[in-house]
Amino acid sequence: MIQRRTHLVGSMPFADEQDAMQRAMDHLGTRLSSLPDGEIGEKTPQYPKGKRAAWVMTAIDICTEDTENWEVAQDAQRGDDGFPVGYDTVQKLRPKHPPSKMYQHLDFGYHTYFKESYPLFKQLREERSQPDLKFQVGVPTGLGITFAMMGKIDAIRYADVFNRRIAYEVNEIIKLAGNDVVIQIEVPGELALAYKLPNFLIDLPLKSIYGLVRKIDPSAKLGVHICLGDLNNEALIHPKTLKKLVYFSNQMVKKWPSSHQLNYVHYPLAEAATPPPTDEKYYADLKDIKLPNHVRFIAGFVHKERNKEEHQHILQAIESARGSSVDIACSCGMGRYSEETALSLLTVMKEMAEHK
């Protein structure tokens, strides 16, 4: 019997974190191997969908509000949800301290959000009798934040100190939850950089990922969400084939620090609002992805613009290329969608996981 699991990337468009986790468990049940809290946060007139709903932008906005340590060099053009309307309208910031003195002024709040949601998660897990379900926390790399909010030179100069702070917050989470939590590292900045560089320079973006990984407690359960970007349903990267994605993945896994175990890699197979192709030839390159036996392959292809038959056809093409069953996901978080669309996607994920 095929035992596919489902994976939620992170954000969900529900009332709050408890509501998001309840709905995910209602729809996906034992098919879930880990559960994020929905990344919603406080809802305000400025952020009607929640202050956490745009992921990396949440960290950038925290820095923007800290006027003692950051100066706004370019204001953002914001939409109805409070976040920038596009990649070229993200605010640009100038730090008021050199990298060596910036660490003490950084706080992204990942451990704070965790402390609020983890007790709710444990209560829900006990109520649903799913003792093996793990809590999931998604974090960017330092470059993932600085790449978006600074000029190129400062982005590189400050990436490591951002990694230090992110790792500190992750390690605080590990102290509290141990192996009951999965840390998902999300790498849109590194993938975007990889697409701009020739293959022989792939180590440059990979060093950014490893720079964070090596600062995290080696006992942590780690996964990677390879991300094409999804700001207001617009992708940052528009690959015509999967060859570069496969190369990026293979090099990342090949050089992964031996001190840390990689548990899964999530592959984006749709570009935000653009649905995944139905041409099975598009997925043929997936056969070349090399993963150790213990690393799960998560296919991010579930999309609101594809019907059940198209999803089944795409799943067959992916599994034919991989030569085995795969785990099921969307290409990115669902926080940009309506509640109705998100619930529909959860249903599709369950159907694809159970497809024979």
mmCIF file of C-alpha atoms in Angstrom:
data_model
loop_
_atom_site.group_PDB
_atom_site.id
_atom_site.type_symbol
_atom_site.label_atom_id
_atom_site.label_comp_id
_atom_site.label_asym_id
_atom_site.label_seq_id
_atom_site.Cartn_x
_atom_site.Cartn_y
_atom_site.Cartn_z
ATOM 1 C CA MET A 1 0.000 0.000 0.000
ATOM 2 C CA ILE A 2 1.331 3.446 -0.942
ATOM 3 C CA GLN A 3 2.015 5.580 2.149
ATOM 4 C CA ARG A 4 2.435 9.137 0.963
ATOM 5 C CA ARG A 5 2.571 11.882 3.544
ATOM 6 C CA THR A 6 1.476 15.489 3.212
ATOM 7 C CA HIS A 7 3.508 18.565 3.993
ATOM 8 C CA LEU A 8 2.436 22.111 4.798
ATOM 9 C CA VAL A 9 5.056 24.699 3.892
ATOM 10 C CA GLY A 10 4.023 27.220 6.543
ATOM 11 C CA SER A 11 1.466 30.011 6.213
ATOM 12 C CA MET A 12 -2.295 29.416 6.235
ATOM 13 C CA PRO A 13 -5.088 32.017 5.869
ATOM 14 C CA PHE A 14 -7.216 31.174 8.901
ATOM 15 C CA ALA A 15 -8.420 33.035 12.002
ATOM 16 C CA ASP A 16 -5.366 32.352 14.153
ATOM 17 C CA GLU A 17 -2.708 29.724 14.833
ATOM 18 C CA GLN A 18 -5.011 27.407 16.754
ATOM 19 C CA ASP A 19 -7.633 27.549 14.012
ATOM 20 C CA ALA A 20 -4.977 26.856 11.358
ATOM 21 C CA MET A 21 -3.621 23.808 13.158
ATOM 22 C CA GLN A 22 -7.113 22.446 13.847
ATOM 23 C CA ARG A 23 -8.187 22.763 10.223
ATOM 24 C CA ALA A 24 -4.990 21.169 8.942
ATOM 25 C CA MET A 25 -5.425 18.224 11.291
ATOM 26 C CA ASP A 26 -9.115 17.913 10.398
ATOM 27 C CA HIS A 27 -8.288 17.613 6.698
ATOM 28 C CA LEU A 28 -4.974 15.762 6.697
ATOM 29 C CA GLY A 29 -4.982 13.789 9.929
ATOM 30 C CA THR A 30 -2.369 11.046 10.135
ATOM 31 C CA ARG A 31 -1.042 11.930 6.665
ATOM 32 C CA LEU A 32 0.769 14.869 8.300
ATOM 33 C CA SER A 33 4.304 14.225 9.519
ATOM 34 C CA SER A 34 4.830 17.736 10.886
ATOM 35 C CA LEU A 35 2.565 20.715 11.477
ATOM 36 C CA PRO A 36 3.341 24.452 11.260
ATOM 37 C CA ASP A 37 1.188 26.878 13.206
ATOM 38 C CA GLY A 38 -0.011 28.762 10.120
ATOM 39 C CA GLU A 39 2.274 31.789 10.602
ATOM 40 C CA ILE A 40 -0.555 34.270 11.109
ATOM 41 C CA GLY A 41 0.221 36.510 14.053
ATOM 42 C CA GLU A 42 -1.663 39.529 15.292
ATOM 43 C CA LYS A 43 -4.297 40.899 12.928
ATOM 44 C CA THR A 44 -4.440 44.686 12.817
ATOM 45 C CA PRO A 45 -5.922 47.329 10.490
ATOM 46 C CA GLN A 46 -2.508 47.542 8.798
ATOM 47 C CA TYR A 47 -2.096 43.743 8.625
ATOM 48 C CA PRO A 48 -5.625 42.312 8.247
ATOM 49 C CA LYS A 49 -4.278 38.823 7.393
ATOM 50 C CA GLY A 50 -1.811 38.887 10.277
ATOM 51 C CA LYS A 51 1.647 40.367 10.888
ATOM 52 C CA ARG A 52 3.361 37.019 10.156
ATOM 53 C CA ALA A 53 1.475 36.304 6.948
ATOM 54 C CA ALA A 54 4.204 37.312 4.494
ATOM 55 C CA TRP A 55 7.071 35.354 6.074
ATOM 56 C CA VAL A 56 10.410 37.104 5.270
ATOM 57 C CA MET A 57 8.583 40.433 5.157
ATOM 58 C CA THR A 58 7.694 39.936 8.828
ATOM 59 C CA ALA A 59 11.385 40.009 9.752
ATOM 60 C CA ILE A 60 12.017 43.000 7.495
ATOM 61 C CA ASP A 61 9.121 44.924 9.034
ATOM 62 C CA ILE A 62 10.502 44.233 12.518
ATOM 63 C CA CYS A 63 13.744 45.895 11.443
ATOM 64 C CA THR A 64 11.846 48.748 9.772
ATOM 65 C CA GLU A 65 9.994 49.542 13.013
ATOM 66 C CA ASP A 66 13.292 49.622 14.932
ATOM 67 C CA THR A 67 14.213 53.186 14.005
ATOM 68 C CA GLU A 68 16.969 53.337 16.640
ATOM 69 C CA ASN A 69 19.030 50.796 14.726
ATOM 70 C CA TRP A 70 17.781 51.036 11.137
ATOM 71 C CA GLU A 71 17.211 53.851 8.683
ATOM 72 C CA VAL A 72 14.697 53.575 5.853
ATOM 73 C CA ALA A 73 16.475 54.317 2.597
ATOM 74 C CA GLN A 74 13.455 53.530 0.410
ATOM 75 C CA ASP A 75 9.846 53.186 1.530
ATOM 76 C CA ALA A 76 7.756 50.200 0.498
ATOM 77 C CA GLN A 77 4.708 50.393 -1.710
ATOM 78 C CA ARG A 78 2.198 48.396 0.301
ATOM 79 C CA GLY A 79 -0.976 46.582 -0.626
ATOM 80 C CA ASP A 80 -4.196 45.955 1.277
ATOM 81 C CA ASP A 81 -2.549 43.240 3.382
ATOM 82 C CA GLY A 82 0.097 45.662 4.672
ATOM 83 C CA PHE A 83 2.983 44.053 2.798
ATOM 84 C CA PRO A 84 4.810 45.260 -0.347
ATOM 85 C CA VAL A 85 2.946 44.791 -3.610
ATOM 86 C CA GLY A 86 5.982 43.348 -5.404
ATOM 87 C CA TYR A 87 9.656 42.440 -5.144
ATOM 88 C CA ASP A 88 10.794 45.779 -6.530
ATOM 89 C CA THR A 89 8.708 47.706 -3.975
ATOM 90 C CA VAL A 90 10.164 46.166 -0.797
ATOM 91 C CA GLN A 91 11.567 48.795 1.537
ATOM 92 C CA LYS A 92 15.334 49.209 1.623
ATOM 93 C CA LEU A 93 17.064 49.721 4.960
ATOM 94 C CA ARG A 94 20.443 51.035 6.062
ATOM 95 C CA PRO A 95 21.917 49.693 9.302
ATOM 96 C CA LYS A 96 23.122 52.166 11.916
ATOM 97 C CA HIS A 97 25.762 49.788 13.269
ATOM 98 C CA PRO A 98 28.528 47.712 11.667
ATOM 99 C CA PRO A 99 27.983 43.932 11.462
ATOM 100 C CA SER A 100 30.159 43.352 14.547
ATOM 101 C CA LYS A 101 27.752 45.407 16.697
ATOM 102 C CA MET A 102 24.417 44.577 15.087
ATOM 103 C CA TYR A 103 23.784 41.199 16.760
ATOM 104 C CA GLN A 104 22.543 42.702 20.038
ATOM 105 C CA HIS A 105 19.954 44.734 18.129
ATOM 106 C CA LEU A 106 18.325 41.820 16.251
ATOM 107 C CA ASP A 107 15.230 39.921 17.349
ATOM 108 C CA PHE A 108 13.057 38.144 14.759
ATOM 109 C CA GLY A 109 10.724 36.544 17.284
ATOM 110 C CA TYR A 110 10.728 32.969 15.973
ATOM 111 C CA HIS A 111 11.241 31.552 19.465
ATOM 112 C CA THR A 112 8.551 33.857 20.845
ATOM 113 C CA TYR A 113 5.991 32.693 18.285
ATOM 114 C CA PHE A 114 7.000 29.110 19.066
ATOM 115 C CA LYS A 115 6.385 29.527 22.792
ATOM 116 C CA GLU A 116 2.884 30.790 22.044
ATOM 117 C CA SER A 117 1.910 28.032 19.591
ATOM 118 C CA TYR A 118 3.697 24.932 20.886
ATOM 119 C CA PRO A 119 1.408 24.370 23.919
ATOM 120 C CA LEU A 120 -1.631 24.621 21.612
ATOM 121 C CA PHE A 121 -0.026 22.128 19.260
ATOM 122 C CA LYS A 122 0.634 19.624 22.051
ATOM 123 C CA GLN A 123 -2.936 19.931 23.273
ATOM 124 C CA LEU A 124 -4.350 19.329 19.783
ATOM 125 C CA ARG A 125 -1.981 16.414 19.179
ATOM 126 C CA GLU A 126 -3.119 14.733 22.366
ATOM 127 C CA GLU A 127 -6.788 15.324 21.569
ATOM 128 C CA ARG A 128 -6.345 13.796 18.094
ATOM 129 C CA SER A 129 -4.204 10.882 19.369
ATOM 130 C CA GLN A 130 -1.329 11.633 16.968
ATOM 131 C CA PRO A 131 1.698 11.158 19.256
ATOM 132 C CA ASP A 132 4.185 10.939 16.370
ATOM 133 C CA LEU A 133 3.240 14.299 14.847
ATOM 134 C CA LYS A 134 6.037 16.893 15.058
ATOM 135 C CA PHE A 135 5.754 20.660 15.346
ATOM 136 C CA GLN A 136 7.304 22.579 12.432
ATOM 137 C CA VAL A 137 9.025 25.962 12.503
ATOM 138 C CA GLY A 138 10.119 27.672 9.301
ATOM 139 C CA VAL A 139 13.017 30.140 9.243
ATOM 140 C CA PRO A 140 14.895 31.952 6.467
ATOM 141 C CA THR A 141 18.643 32.243 6.240
ATOM 142 C CA GLY A 142 20.336 35.527 7.047
ATOM 143 C CA LEU A 143 20.847 36.156 3.344
ATOM 144 C CA GLY A 144 17.184 35.404 2.754
ATOM 145 C CA ILE A 145 16.356 38.509 4.789
ATOM 146 C CA THR A 146 19.231 40.813 3.880
ATOM 147 C CA PHE A 147 18.969 39.961 0.170
ATOM 148 C CA ALA A 148 15.508 41.545 0.125
ATOM 149 C CA MET A 149 16.006 44.576 2.358
ATOM 150 C CA MET A 150 19.534 45.852 1.676
ATOM 151 C CA GLY A 151 21.819 46.756 -1.156
ATOM 152 C CA LYS A 152 23.951 43.930 -2.517
ATOM 153 C CA ILE A 153 27.133 44.776 -0.593
ATOM 154 C CA ASP A 154 25.388 45.241 2.761
ATOM 155 C CA ALA A 155 23.288 42.114 2.148
ATOM 156 C CA ILE A 156 26.469 40.033 2.005
ATOM 157 C CA ARG A 157 28.195 41.885 4.871
ATOM 158 C CA TYR A 158 25.295 41.429 7.299
ATOM 159 C CA ALA A 159 24.100 37.942 6.302
ATOM 160 C CA ASP A 160 26.283 36.133 8.840
ATOM 161 C CA VAL A 161 25.191 38.190 11.841
ATOM 162 C CA PHE A 162 21.584 37.601 10.807
ATOM 163 C CA ASN A 163 22.389 33.866 10.665
ATOM 164 C CA ARG A 164 23.774 34.073 14.191
ATOM 165 C CA ARG A 165 20.552 35.585 15.491
ATOM 166 C CA ILE A 166 18.301 33.155 13.602
ATOM 167 C CA ALA A 167 20.363 30.221 14.910
ATOM 168 C CA TYR A 168 20.103 31.569 18.451
ATOM 169 C CA GLU A 169 16.316 31.673 18.206
ATOM 170 C CA VAL A 170 16.219 28.176 16.672
ATOM 171 C CA ASN A 171 18.464 26.830 19.419
ATOM 172 C CA GLU A 172 16.182 28.309 22.058
ATOM 173 C CA ILE A 173 13.358 26.356 20.420
ATOM 174 C CA ILE A 174 15.434 23.163 20.409
ATOM 175 C CA LYS A 175 16.149 23.627 24.134
ATOM 176 C CA LEU A 176 12.415 23.557 24.808
ATOM 177 C CA ALA A 177 11.212 20.935 22.329
ATOM 178 C CA GLY A 178 14.213 18.786 21.375
ATOM 179 C CA ASN A 179 13.361 16.284 18.652
ATOM 180 C CA ASP A 180 9.661 17.148 18.918
ATOM 181 C CA VAL A 181 10.214 20.013 16.484
ATOM 182 C CA VAL A 182 11.303 20.136 12.841
ATOM 183 C CA ILE A 183 13.185 23.233 11.674
ATOM 184 C CA GLN A 184 12.473 24.066 8.040
ATOM 185 C CA ILE A 185 15.110 26.249 6.393
ATOM 186 C CA GLU A 186 13.644 28.285 3.542
ATOM 187 C CA VAL A 187 15.969 29.408 0.751
ATOM 188 C CA PRO A 188 14.387 31.697 -1.887
ATOM 189 C CA GLY A 189 17.288 34.151 -1.773
ATOM 190 C CA GLU A 190 19.876 31.447 -2.300
ATOM 191 C CA LEU A 191 17.937 29.866 -5.150
ATOM 192 C CA ALA A 192 17.462 33.255 -6.832
ATOM 193 C CA LEU A 193 21.197 33.876 -6.554
ATOM 194 C CA ALA A 194 21.941 30.421 -7.966
ATOM 195 C CA TYR A 195 19.806 31.168 -11.019
ATOM 196 C CA LYS A 196 21.835 34.324 -11.666
ATOM 197 C CA LEU A 197 25.174 32.524 -11.451
ATOM 198 C CA PRO A 198 26.857 29.905 -13.628
ATOM 199 C CA ASN A 199 26.951 26.418 -12.131
ATOM 200 C CA PHE A 200 30.615 26.609 -11.186
ATOM 201 C CA LEU A 201 29.763 29.419 -8.700
ATOM 202 C CA ILE A 202 26.973 27.467 -6.964
ATOM 203 C CA ASP A 203 29.023 27.331 -3.755
ATOM 204 C CA LEU A 204 28.355 31.034 -3.138
ATOM 205 C CA PRO A 205 24.635 30.660 -2.333
ATOM 206 C CA LEU A 206 25.190 27.263 -0.708
ATOM 207 C CA LYS A 207 27.642 28.772 1.790
ATOM 208 C CA SER A 208 24.822 30.993 2.986
ATOM 209 C CA ILE A 209 22.705 27.929 3.829
ATOM 210 C CA TYR A 210 25.531 26.074 5.530
ATOM 211 C CA GLY A 211 26.458 29.234 7.435
ATOM 212 C CA LEU A 212 23.115 28.962 9.213
ATOM 213 C CA VAL A 213 23.029 25.166 9.498
ATOM 214 C CA ARG A 214 26.394 24.962 11.258
ATOM 215 C CA LYS A 215 25.213 27.423 13.922
ATOM 216 C CA ILE A 216 22.176 25.296 14.776
ATOM 217 C CA ASP A 217 22.286 22.580 17.438
ATOM 218 C CA PRO A 218 23.394 19.367 15.620
ATOM 219 C CA SER A 219 20.563 17.425 17.292
ATOM 220 C CA ALA A 220 17.946 19.440 15.395
ATOM 221 C CA LYS A 221 15.672 17.805 12.828
ATOM 222 C CA LEU A 222 16.182 19.874 9.661
ATOM 223 C CA GLY A 223 14.325 20.141 6.378
ATOM 224 C CA VAL A 224 14.745 22.500 3.430
ATOM 225 C CA HIS A 225 12.010 24.296 1.521
ATOM 226 C CA ILE A 226 13.504 25.236 -1.835
ATOM 227 C CA CYS A 227 11.453 28.281 -2.745
ATOM 228 C CA LEU A 228 10.785 30.133 -6.003
ATOM 229 C CA GLY A 229 9.395 33.070 -4.037
ATOM 230 C CA ASP A 230 5.725 33.943 -3.533
ATOM 231 C CA LEU A 231 5.043 37.589 -2.732
ATOM 232 C CA ASN A 232 1.400 38.419 -3.459
ATOM 233 C CA ASN A 233 1.179 35.265 -5.587
ATOM 234 C CA GLU A 234 4.101 36.326 -7.767
ATOM 235 C CA ALA A 235 7.174 34.105 -8.064
ATOM 236 C CA LEU A 236 10.677 35.550 -7.836
ATOM 237 C CA ILE A 237 12.112 32.913 -10.191
ATOM 238 C CA HIS A 238 10.596 31.625 -13.446
ATOM 239 C CA PRO A 239 12.487 28.486 -14.517
ATOM 240 C CA LYS A 240 11.744 27.099 -17.965
ATOM 241 C CA THR A 241 13.062 23.672 -16.963
ATOM 242 C CA LEU A 242 13.941 21.893 -13.727
ATOM 243 C CA LYS A 243 17.613 21.371 -14.596
ATOM 244 C CA LYS A 244 18.973 24.234 -12.489
ATOM 245 C CA LEU A 245 16.740 23.311 -9.556
ATOM 246 C CA VAL A 246 18.010 19.737 -9.718
ATOM 247 C CA TYR A 247 21.626 20.897 -9.881
ATOM 248 C CA PHE A 248 21.111 23.252 -6.923
ATOM 249 C CA SER A 249 19.510 20.475 -4.895
ATOM 250 C CA ASN A 250 22.171 17.901 -5.697
ATOM 251 C CA GLN A 251 25.011 20.225 -4.783
ATOM 252 C CA MET A 252 23.260 21.291 -1.572
ATOM 253 C CA VAL A 253 22.766 17.677 -0.475
ATOM 254 C CA LYS A 254 26.225 16.570 -1.599
ATOM 255 C CA LYS A 255 27.945 19.216 0.518
ATOM 256 C CA TRP A 256 25.493 19.220 3.422
ATOM 257 C CA PRO A 257 27.404 19.431 6.753
ATOM 258 C CA SER A 258 27.932 15.897 8.075
ATOM 259 C CA SER A 259 27.312 17.181 11.605
ATOM 260 C CA HIS A 260 23.622 17.806 10.840
ATOM 261 C CA GLN A 261 21.011 15.398 9.514
ATOM 262 C CA LEU A 262 18.802 16.508 6.649
ATOM 263 C CA ASN A 263 15.317 14.976 6.898
ATOM 264 C CA TYR A 264 13.549 16.246 3.770
ATOM 265 C CA VAL A 265 13.771 18.566 0.796
ATOM 266 C CA HIS A 266 10.641 20.265 -0.533
ATOM 267 C CA TYR A 267 10.702 21.020 -4.269
ATOM 268 C CA PRO A 268 8.546 23.804 -5.773
ATOM 269 C CA LEU A 269 6.952 22.604 -9.006
ATOM 270 C CA ALA A 270 4.610 25.559 -9.546
ATOM 271 C CA GLU A 271 5.340 29.299 -9.723
ATOM 272 C CA ALA A 272 3.019 31.002 -7.244
ATOM 273 C CA ALA A 273 -0.109 31.901 -9.282
ATOM 274 C CA THR A 274 1.172 29.959 -12.299
ATOM 275 C CA PRO A 275 0.065 26.303 -12.091
ATOM 276 C CA PRO A 276 2.445 23.369 -12.594
ATOM 277 C CA PRO A 277 2.781 22.125 -16.194
ATOM 278 C CA THR A 278 0.769 19.088 -17.231
ATOM 279 C CA ASP A 279 3.386 17.985 -19.769
ATOM 280 C CA GLU A 280 4.986 14.907 -18.213
ATOM 281 C CA LYS A 281 8.275 15.674 -20.018
ATOM 282 C CA TYR A 282 8.721 18.701 -17.755
ATOM 283 C CA TYR A 283 9.218 16.409 -14.755
ATOM 284 C CA ALA A 284 11.713 14.017 -16.393
ATOM 285 C CA ASP A 285 14.696 15.862 -14.862
ATOM 286 C CA LEU A 286 13.504 14.843 -11.387
ATOM 287 C CA LYS A 287 15.023 11.424 -12.054
ATOM 288 C CA ASP A 288 18.451 13.010 -11.635
ATOM 289 C CA ILE A 289 17.848 14.267 -8.094
ATOM 290 C CA LYS A 290 20.118 12.422 -5.687
ATOM 291 C CA LEU A 291 18.966 12.012 -2.106
ATOM 292 C CA PRO A 292 20.164 9.716 0.682
ATOM 293 C CA ASN A 293 17.597 7.057 1.578
ATOM 294 C CA HIS A 294 16.612 8.816 4.796
ATOM 295 C CA VAL A 295 15.823 12.156 3.066
ATOM 296 C CA ARG A 296 12.206 12.536 1.987
ATOM 297 C CA PHE A 297 11.321 14.000 -1.403
ATOM 298 C CA ILE A 298 8.349 16.387 -1.088
ATOM 299 C CA ALA A 299 6.703 17.390 -4.369
ATOM 300 C CA GLY A 300 5.177 20.876 -4.252
ATOM 301 C CA PHE A 301 2.686 20.658 -7.110
ATOM 302 C CA VAL A 302 -0.810 20.979 -5.609
ATOM 303 C CA HIS A 303 -2.339 24.138 -7.078
ATOM 304 C CA LYS A 304 -5.705 25.881 -7.123
ATOM 305 C CA GLU A 305 -5.695 26.130 -10.935
ATOM 306 C CA ARG A 306 -5.462 22.361 -11.516
ATOM 307 C CA ASN A 307 -8.379 19.924 -11.245
ATOM 308 C CA LYS A 308 -8.311 16.440 -9.743
ATOM 309 C CA GLU A 309 -7.500 14.646 -12.989
ATOM 310 C CA GLU A 310 -4.665 17.082 -13.778
ATOM 311 C CA HIS A 311 -3.238 16.634 -10.293
ATOM 312 C CA GLN A 312 -3.347 12.862 -10.711
ATOM 313 C CA HIS A 313 -1.607 13.123 -14.085
ATOM 314 C CA ILE A 314 1.136 15.355 -12.638
ATOM 315 C CA LEU A 315 1.599 13.051 -9.648
ATOM 316 C CA GLN A 316 2.013 10.092 -11.971
ATOM 317 C CA ALA A 317 4.629 11.994 -14.002
ATOM 318 C CA ILE A 318 6.566 12.949 -10.868
ATOM 319 C CA GLU A 319 6.518 9.456 -9.385
ATOM 320 C CA SER A 320 7.413 7.919 -12.730
ATOM 321 C CA ALA A 321 10.484 10.170 -12.901
ATOM 322 C CA ARG A 322 11.434 9.496 -9.294
ATOM 323 C CA GLY A 323 10.752 5.767 -9.484
ATOM 324 C CA SER A 324 8.891 5.797 -6.152
ATOM 325 C CA SER A 325 6.025 7.430 -4.318
ATOM 326 C CA VAL A 326 6.545 11.015 -3.137
ATOM 327 C CA ASP A 327 5.149 13.213 -0.397
ATOM 328 C CA ILE A 328 2.548 15.833 -1.317
ATOM 329 C CA ALA A 329 2.558 19.619 -0.878
ATOM 330 C CA CYS A 330 1.796 22.967 -2.457
ATOM 331 C CA SER A 331 4.740 24.881 -3.903
ATOM 332 C CA CYS A 332 4.698 27.444 -1.087
ATOM 333 C CA GLY A 333 2.606 28.570 1.869
ATOM 334 C CA MET A 334 -1.120 29.183 1.511
ATOM 335 C CA GLY A 335 -1.263 32.472 3.406
ATOM 336 C CA ARG A 336 -1.915 34.530 0.266
ATOM 337 C CA TYR A 337 -5.091 32.594 -0.553
ATOM 338 C CA SER A 338 -8.644 32.852 0.741
ATOM 339 C CA GLU A 339 -9.872 30.437 3.430
ATOM 340 C CA GLU A 340 -12.051 28.710 0.838
ATOM 341 C CA THR A 341 -9.126 28.146 -1.521
ATOM 342 C CA ALA A 342 -6.882 26.912 1.291
ATOM 343 C CA LEU A 343 -9.491 24.391 2.441
ATOM 344 C CA SER A 344 -9.852 23.176 -1.142
ATOM 345 C CA LEU A 345 -6.074 22.717 -1.399
ATOM 346 C CA LEU A 346 -6.018 20.724 1.845
ATOM 347 C CA THR A 347 -8.669 18.442 0.364
ATOM 348 C CA VAL A 348 -6.640 17.975 -2.828
ATOM 349 C CA MET A 349 -3.517 17.164 -0.825
ATOM 350 C CA LYS A 350 -5.387 14.442 1.031
ATOM 351 C CA GLU A 351 -6.780 13.038 -2.225
ATOM 352 C CA MET A 352 -3.349 12.955 -3.842
ATOM 353 C CA ALA A 353 -1.826 11.279 -0.792
ATOM 354 C CA GLU A 354 -4.472 8.561 -0.972
ATOM 355 C CA HIS A 355 -4.439 8.194 -4.760
ATOM 356 C CA LYS A 356 -3.786 4.635 -5.944
#
